[in-house]
Amino acid sequence: MIYVTRREVFAASHRLYNSEISEEENLNLYGKCSNKYGHGHNYTLEVIVAGTINPKTGYLIDLKILKDIIREEIINYVDHKHFNFDVPFMTNIIPTSENIATSFWNRLVNKLPSGKLYSVKLYETENNYVEYKGE
Amino acid sequence: MIYVTRREVFAASHRLYNSEISEEENLNLYGKCSNKYGHGHNYTLEVIVAGTINPKTGYLIDLKILKDIIREEIINYVDHKHFNFDVPFMTNIIPTSENIATSFWNRLVNKLPSGKLYSVKLYETENNYVEYKGE
Amino acid sequence: MIYVTRREVFAASHRLYNSEISEEENLNLYGKCSNKYGHGHNYTLEVIVAGTINPKTGYLIDLKILKDIIREEIINYVDHKHFNFDVPFMTNIIPTSENIATSFWNRLVNKLPSGKLYSVKLYETENNYVEYKGE
Amino acid sequence: MIYVTRREVFAASHRLYNSEISEEENLNLYGKCSNKYGHGHNYTLEVIVAGTINPKTGYLIDLKILKDIIREEIINYVDHKHFNFDVPFMTNIIPTSENIATSFWNRLVNKLPSGKLYSVKLYETENNYVEYKGE
Amino acid sequence: MIYVTRREVFAASHRLYNSEISEEENLNLYGKCSNKYGHGHNYTLEVIVAGTINPKTGYLIDLKILKDIIREEIINYVDHKHFNFDVPFMTNIIPTSENIATSFWNRLVNKLPSGKLYSVKLYETENNYVEYKGE
Amino acid sequence: MIYVTRREVFAASHRLYNSEISEEENLNLYGKCSNKYGHGHNYTLEVIVAGTINPKTGYLIDLKILKDIIREEIINYVDHKHFNFDVPFMTNIIPTSENIATSFWNRLVNKLPSGKLYSVKLYETENNYVEYKGE
């Protein structure tokens, strides 16, 4: 069993806002993260695939293929976009890092040609990140 | 002559858009950077001060004071904000890194208690940054 | 189950020294790490919390709250301090990274308002780090 | 149980090439990674050891000793070398990151004076890395 | 006057070897850097352009255009290549970082649509880099 | 003219304290940086040498030689040491980054076999650094 990771970077905006509660409650809950026009990050995404090494190639998965899958399924939808307005698969989901990571997992989990998805790590800043393993 | 640098990080949104030209020209000029709802970055700001060492303190400038000035003059205005809507000193200025850096210079240049402002460096991503020295 | 990480940085001194063995044995055991006046590091601390996402907030835990807990329980006690002299909860404990990490775990494990403590990672330098998971 | 990590960096060349298939198939499979004269990386290696803390020393393992073992068993063989020509323990093994990491594991697994080998992580670039845990 | 920087990363091999002196002298001069089959690095290249801000765009130079120029003139020639064998513009030039940086400068200096080339920085490792400003 | 940089890392303690003023003034001036037992950092040092490329070697200066000079003149004196007690060339100098950098400059300026010393950069933390160019 080997674990292979591909890292991608994208720039996006988000606003933390729960439409089912009042403005005041949102402000209490999210503070400056609920500012009206949103703010943004250079998100760093790591996708970790687990499996066995193919003896012919020496690869678990060709990282060029993994990169292309991540770009098709995720980066093209979120890079230079606003999570609250532009991303169809995040509609009605509060774009916390926790929710973004689980949404990304769902986008990728059935798309891998070899190995299986082990983890999605999402760095919002150099100080804050989340990890989801599908458990 | 010594150079002292303080680094700060903030998260903000921006949209590259010149209101004096058409939507189509904006799209031609700025590509995905002109997407309607904007996108964001974890900006890294470095402020470099030049001067001589005070023999009593061994400091050119107390970095705690420099940090406080940067926060009062800049970070409080831009962190978790949208450059196109929320930042009074950027009104009617297209928020490219070039323009943001020169605006930051203007905010700081007369506020230093010792030394003089030498450079403002602004990293938009790990691959793109600008520097302005007031020349 | 999601994992959420908060990273903090602090500067501290330590000296590796076991008072129950001779100076010579200490020197043999710890080399330059047992130099009399100590030396220091910019320690990087990562605190990882595991749990489920609260559907109302989209958070496992508000990272602002986690940051405040880490600062109250740890950073305020160790930042700009000397582990061998200044830190009450490290008295009579040799301040290796292993022992610091387990002491930090004990400070935090019962203080979290949601989720449970999963891991404490402590980077002493860019080349050396330890992780403790309470096992 | 504590986990202790030592990071080392080395510079090496490799060429991805399976001698049992045609040039054309190699090109299809590996693209520019199979260019004839090879290319290289600043590889970053992390070796993670797991075990219990020795109460006398406060160490799981002295990182100076771990560093020496990694240098003797690995770095001296691969630093400033070409994996396809210079590394005896990689003969007839396609030098993908997956195969290099498992070869490194085999070099180290029986050489530790305390604790047991938990993981070998190998970063080929800032965007690509693999991990092997001997499973 | 503003300075704009674009960073690119590429992986390449090189061997330090002066064909006009003996093997032994090469070994004396370059040590392990002259090993026969070469070794490699993840080189980091920073290209810095200086000039004035275009008021219409807020740009000195569109970084997408700068990126494309760097890729066309440099990255396509050196990425996943061996400097001693594969790079036409480095023929008969010993591929030290100093010589690579000045060669890159020559490739770029007349290709910029706006601003002028100010500096080429080349990081061979995290510990070693060179800068050339055309002086 | 080319600029060549070598980066080294060391761990040291310091206490900011001016013995010619009162305890209270020291506390006012330096805050927690004047805590009695000191604190420490992983300092990062960059030494930049300027000069012309030797056509025989392709080097301005062999970085292995520069590394050895930095270690002999600086690292051996400061690594795992306390600036206020252990470093002969810093006696009676308040160990601010400004003063450390200028002291390092003086140690190195006449020791280079080729090129001349251009700059000493000293990073105290990831957020604070100074540069001295001998002006």
Coordinates of N, CA and C in Angstrom, one line a residue, chain D residues 18-135:
Chain D
N18 N 11.1 1.9 -18.7 CA 11.0 0.4 -18.5 C 11.7 -0.3 -19.6
S19 N 12.7 -1.0 -19.4 CA 13.5 -1.5 -20.4 C 12.9 -2.7 -21.1
E20 N 11.8 -3.2 -20.6 CA 11.1 -4.3 -21.2 C 10.0 -3.9 -22.2
I21 N 9.8 -2.6 -22.3 CA 8.8 -2.2 -23.3 C 9.6 -1.2 -24.3
S22 N 8.9 -0.9 -25.4 CA 9.6 -0.2 -26.5 C 9.7 1.3 -26.1
E23 N 10.6 2.0 -26.9 CA 10.8 3.4 -26.7 C 9.5 4.2 -26.8
E24 N 8.7 3.7 -27.8 CA 7.4 4.4 -28.0 C 6.5 4.3 -26.9
E25 N 6.4 3.0 -26.4 CA 5.6 2.8 -25.2 C 6.0 3.6 -24.0
N26 N 7.4 3.7 -23.8 CA 7.9 4.5 -22.7 C 7.5 5.9 -22.8
L27 N 7.6 6.4 -24.1 CA 7.2 7.8 -24.3 C 5.7 8.0 -24.0
N28 N 4.9 7.1 -24.4 CA 3.5 7.2 -24.1 C 3.2 7.2 -22.6
L29 N 3.9 6.3 -22.0 CA 3.7 6.1 -20.5 C 4.2 7.2 -19.7
Y30 N 5.4 7.6 -20.0 CA 6.1 8.6 -19.1 C 6.3 10.0 -19.6
G31 N 6.0 10.2 -20.9 CA 6.1 11.5 -21.5 C 7.5 12.1 -21.3
K32 N 7.6 13.3 -20.9 CA 8.9 14.0 -20.8 C 9.7 13.4 -19.7
C33 N 9.1 12.6 -18.8 CA 9.9 12.0 -17.7 C 10.8 10.9 -18.2
S34 N 10.6 10.5 -19.5 CA 11.4 9.4 -20.1 C 12.5 10.0 -21.0
N35 N 12.6 11.3 -21.0 CA 13.7 12.0 -21.9 C 15.0 11.3 -21.6
K36 N 15.8 11.1 -22.7 CA 16.9 10.2 -22.7 C 18.0 10.5 -21.6
Y37 N 18.3 11.7 -21.4 CA 19.4 12.0 -20.5 C 19.0 12.2 -19.1
G38 N 17.7 12.1 -18.9 CA 17.1 12.2 -17.5 C 17.0 13.7 -17.1
H39 N 16.4 13.8 -15.9 CA 16.2 15.2 -15.4 C 16.3 15.0 -13.8
G40 N 16.2 16.0 -13.1 CA 16.4 15.8 -11.6 C 15.6 16.6 -10.7
H41 N 15.7 16.4 -9.5 CA 14.9 17.0 -8.4 C 15.8 17.3 -7.2
N42 N 15.3 18.3 -6.4 CA 15.7 18.4 -5.0 C 14.7 17.5 -4.2
Y43 N 15.0 16.3 -4.0 CA 14.1 15.4 -3.2 C 14.1 15.8 -1.8
T44 N 12.9 15.8 -1.1 CA 12.9 16.0 0.3 C 12.4 14.6 0.9
L45 N 13.1 14.1 1.8 CA 12.8 12.8 2.5 C 12.4 13.1 3.9
E46 N 11.3 12.5 4.3 CA 11.0 12.5 5.8 C 10.9 11.1 6.3
V47 N 11.6 10.8 7.3 CA 11.6 9.5 7.9 C 10.9 9.6 9.3
I48 N 9.8 8.8 9.5 CA 9.1 8.9 10.7 C 9.2 7.6 11.5
V49 N 9.6 7.8 12.8 CA 9.8 6.7 13.7 C 8.8 6.7 14.8
A50 N 8.2 5.6 15.2 CA 7.2 5.5 16.2 C 7.7 4.7 17.4
G51 N 7.3 5.1 18.6 CA 7.7 4.3 19.8 C 7.4 5.1 21.1
T52 N 8.0 4.7 22.1 CA 7.7 5.3 23.4 C 8.9 6.1 23.9
I53 N 8.6 7.1 24.7 CA 9.6 8.0 25.2 C 10.5 7.3 26.3
N54 N 11.8 7.4 26.1 CA 12.7 6.9 27.2 C 12.7 7.9 28.3
P55 N 12.3 7.5 29.5 CA 12.2 8.5 30.6 C 13.5 9.1 31.0
K56 N 14.6 8.4 30.8 CA 15.9 8.9 31.2 C 16.3 10.1 30.3
T57 N 16.0 9.9 29.0 CA 16.5 11.0 28.0 C 15.4 11.9 27.5
G58 N 14.2 11.5 27.7 CA 13.1 12.3 27.1 C 13.0 12.1 25.6
Y59 N 13.8 11.3 25.0 CA 13.8 11.0 23.6 C 13.1 9.7 23.3
L60 N 12.4 9.6 22.1 CA 12.2 8.3 21.5 C 13.5 7.8 20.9
I61 N 14.1 8.7 20.1 CA 15.3 8.4 19.4 C 16.1 9.7 19.3
D62 N 17.4 9.7 19.5 CA 18.2 10.9 19.3 C 18.2 11.2 17.8
L63 N 17.7 12.4 17.5 CA 17.6 12.8 16.1 C 19.0 12.9 15.4
K64 N 20.0 13.1 16.2 CA 21.3 13.1 15.6 C 21.7 11.7 15.1
I65 N 21.3 10.7 15.9 CA 21.6 9.3 15.5 C 20.7 8.9 14.3
L66 N 19.4 9.3 14.3 CA 18.6 9.1 13.1 C 19.1 9.7 11.9
K67 N 19.6 11.0 12.0 CA 20.2 11.7 10.9 C 21.4 10.9 10.3
D68 N 22.2 10.4 11.2 CA 23.4 9.7 10.8 C 23.0 8.4 10.1
I69 N 22.0 7.7 10.6 CA 21.6 6.5 9.9 C 21.0 6.8 8.5
I70 N 20.2 7.8 8.4 CA 19.7 8.2 7.1 C 20.8 8.5 6.1
R71 N 21.8 9.3 6.6 CA 22.9 9.6 5.7 C 23.7 8.4 5.3
E72 N 24.0 7.5 6.2 CA 24.8 6.3 5.9 C 24.1 5.4 5.0
E73 N 22.8 5.2 5.2 CA 22.0 4.2 4.5 C 21.5 4.7 3.2
I74 N 21.2 6.0 3.1 CA 20.5 6.6 1.9 C 21.2 7.8 1.3
I75 N 21.4 8.8 2.0 CA 21.9 10.1 1.4 C 23.2 9.9 0.7
N76 N 24.2 9.2 1.3 CA 25.5 8.9 0.7 C 25.4 8.2 -0.6
Y77 N 24.3 7.4 -0.8 CA 24.2 6.7 -2.0 C 23.4 7.4 -3.1
V78 N 22.6 8.4 -2.8 CA 21.8 9.0 -3.8 C 22.1 10.5 -4.0
D79 N 22.7 11.2 -3.1 CA 22.9 12.6 -3.3 C 23.9 12.9 -4.4
H80 N 23.5 13.8 -5.3 CA 24.3 14.1 -6.5 C 24.6 12.9 -7.3
K81 N 23.6 12.0 -7.4 CA 23.8 10.8 -8.2 C 22.6 10.7 -9.2
H82 N 22.7 9.7 -10.1 CA 21.6 9.4 -11.0 C 21.0 8.1 -10.6
F83 N 19.7 8.0 -10.3 CA 19.1 6.8 -9.8 C 19.3 5.6 -10.8
N84 N 19.3 5.9 -12.1 CA 19.3 4.8 -13.1 C 20.7 4.2 -13.3
F85 N 21.8 4.9 -12.8 CA 23.1 4.4 -13.1 C 23.9 4.2 -11.8
D86 N 23.7 5.0 -10.8 CA 24.7 5.1 -9.7 C 24.3 4.4 -8.4
V87 N 23.0 4.0 -8.3 CA 22.5 3.5 -6.9 C 22.4 2.0 -6.9
P88 N 23.3 1.3 -6.3 CA 23.3 -0.2 -6.3 C 21.9 -0.8 -5.8
F89 N 21.3 -0.2 -4.8 CA 20.1 -0.8 -4.3 C 18.9 -0.5 -5.2
M90 N 19.0 0.2 -6.2 CA 17.9 0.5 -7.1 C 18.1 -0.1 -8.5
T91 N 19.1 -1.0 -8.7 CA 19.4 -1.6 -9.9 C 18.1 -2.4 -10.4
N92 N 17.8 -2.1 -11.7 CA 16.6 -2.8 -12.3 C 15.3 -2.4 -11.7
I93 N 15.2 -1.3 -11.0 CA 14.0 -0.8 -10.4 C 13.7 0.5 -11.1
I94 N 12.5 0.7 -11.6 CA 12.2 2.0 -12.3 C 12.1 3.0 -11.2
P95 N 12.9 4.1 -11.3 CA 13.0 5.0 -10.2 C 11.8 6.0 -10.1
T96 N 10.6 5.5 -10.0 CA 9.5 6.4 -9.7 C 9.6 6.7 -8.2
S97 N 8.9 7.7 -7.7 CA 8.9 8.1 -6.3 C 8.3 6.9 -5.5
E98 N 7.3 6.2 -6.0 CA 6.8 5.1 -5.3 C 7.9 4.0 -5.0
N99 N 8.6 3.7 -6.1 CA 9.7 2.7 -5.9 C 10.9 3.2 -5.1
I100 N 11.2 4.4 -5.2 CA 12.3 5.0 -4.4 C 11.9 4.9 -2.9
A101 N 10.7 5.3 -2.6 CA 10.3 5.3 -1.2 C 10.3 3.9 -0.6
T102 N 9.8 2.9 -1.3 CA 9.8 1.6 -0.8 C 11.2 1.0 -0.7
S103 N 12.1 1.4 -1.6 CA 13.5 1.0 -1.5 C 14.1 1.6 -0.2
F104 N 13.8 2.9 0.0 CA 14.4 3.6 1.2 C 13.9 2.9 2.5
W105 N 12.6 2.5 2.5 CA 12.0 1.8 3.6 C 12.9 0.6 3.9
N106 N 13.1 -0.2 2.9 CA 13.9 -1.4 3.1 C 15.3 -1.2 3.6
R107 N 15.9 -0.1 3.2 CA 17.2 0.2 3.7 C 17.2 0.5 5.2
L108 N 16.1 1.1 5.7 CA 16.1 1.7 7.0 C 15.4 0.8 8.1
V109 N 14.6 -0.1 7.6 CA 13.6 -0.8 8.6 C 14.3 -1.6 9.7
N110 N 15.5 -2.1 9.4 CA 16.2 -2.9 10.4 C 17.3 -2.2 11.1
K111 N 17.5 -0.9 10.8 CA 18.7 -0.2 11.3 C 18.4 0.7 12.5
L112 N 17.2 0.8 13.0 CA 16.9 1.7 14.1 C 17.3 1.2 15.4
P113 N 18.0 1.9 16.3 CA 18.4 1.4 17.6 C 17.2 1.5 18.6
S114 N 16.2 2.4 18.3 CA 15.0 2.4 19.2 C 13.8 2.8 18.4
G115 N 12.6 2.5 18.9 CA 11.4 2.7 18.1 C 11.4 1.9 16.9
K116 N 10.3 2.0 16.1 CA 10.3 1.3 14.8 C 9.9 2.2 13.7
L117 N 10.3 1.9 12.5 CA 10.1 2.7 11.4 C 8.6 2.8 11.1
Y118 N 8.0 4.0 11.0 CA 6.6 4.1 10.8 C 6.2 4.5 9.4
S119 N 7.0 5.5 8.8 CA 6.7 6.0 7.5 C 7.9 6.6 6.8
V120 N 7.9 6.5 5.5 CA 8.9 7.2 4.7 C 8.1 8.0 3.7
K121 N 8.3 9.3 3.8 CA 7.7 10.3 2.8 C 8.7 10.8 1.9
L122 N 8.4 10.9 0.6 CA 9.3 11.4 -0.4 C 8.7 12.5 -1.2
Y123 N 9.2 13.7 -1.1 CA 8.6 14.8 -2.0 C 9.5 14.9 -3.2
E124 N 9.0 14.7 -4.4 CA 9.7 14.9 -5.6 C 9.7 16.3 -6.0
T125 N 8.6 17.0 -5.8 CA 8.5 18.5 -6.1 C 7.6 19.0 -5.0
E126 N 7.4 20.3 -5.0 CA 6.5 20.9 -4.0 C 5.0 20.4 -4.3
N127 N 4.7 19.9 -5.4 CA 3.4 19.5 -5.8 C 3.1 18.0 -5.7
N128 N 4.2 17.2 -5.6 CA 4.0 15.7 -5.7 C 4.8 15.0 -4.6
Y129 N 4.1 14.2 -3.9 CA 4.9 13.3 -2.9 C 4.2 12.0 -2.7
V130 N 4.9 11.1 -2.1 CA 4.4 9.7 -1.8 C 4.8 9.4 -0.4
E131 N 4.0 8.4 0.2 CA 4.3 8.0 1.5 C 4.1 6.5 1.5
Y132 N 5.1 5.8 2.2 CA 5.0 4.3 2.4 C 5.2 4.0 3.8
K133 N 4.3 3.1 4.3 CA 4.3 2.7 5.7 C 4.6 1.2 6.0
G134 N 5.1 0.6 4.9 CA 5.4 -0.8 5.1 C 4.3 -1.8 5.1
E135 N 3.1 -1.3 4.8 CA 1.9 -2.2 4.8 C 1.8 -3.0 3.5

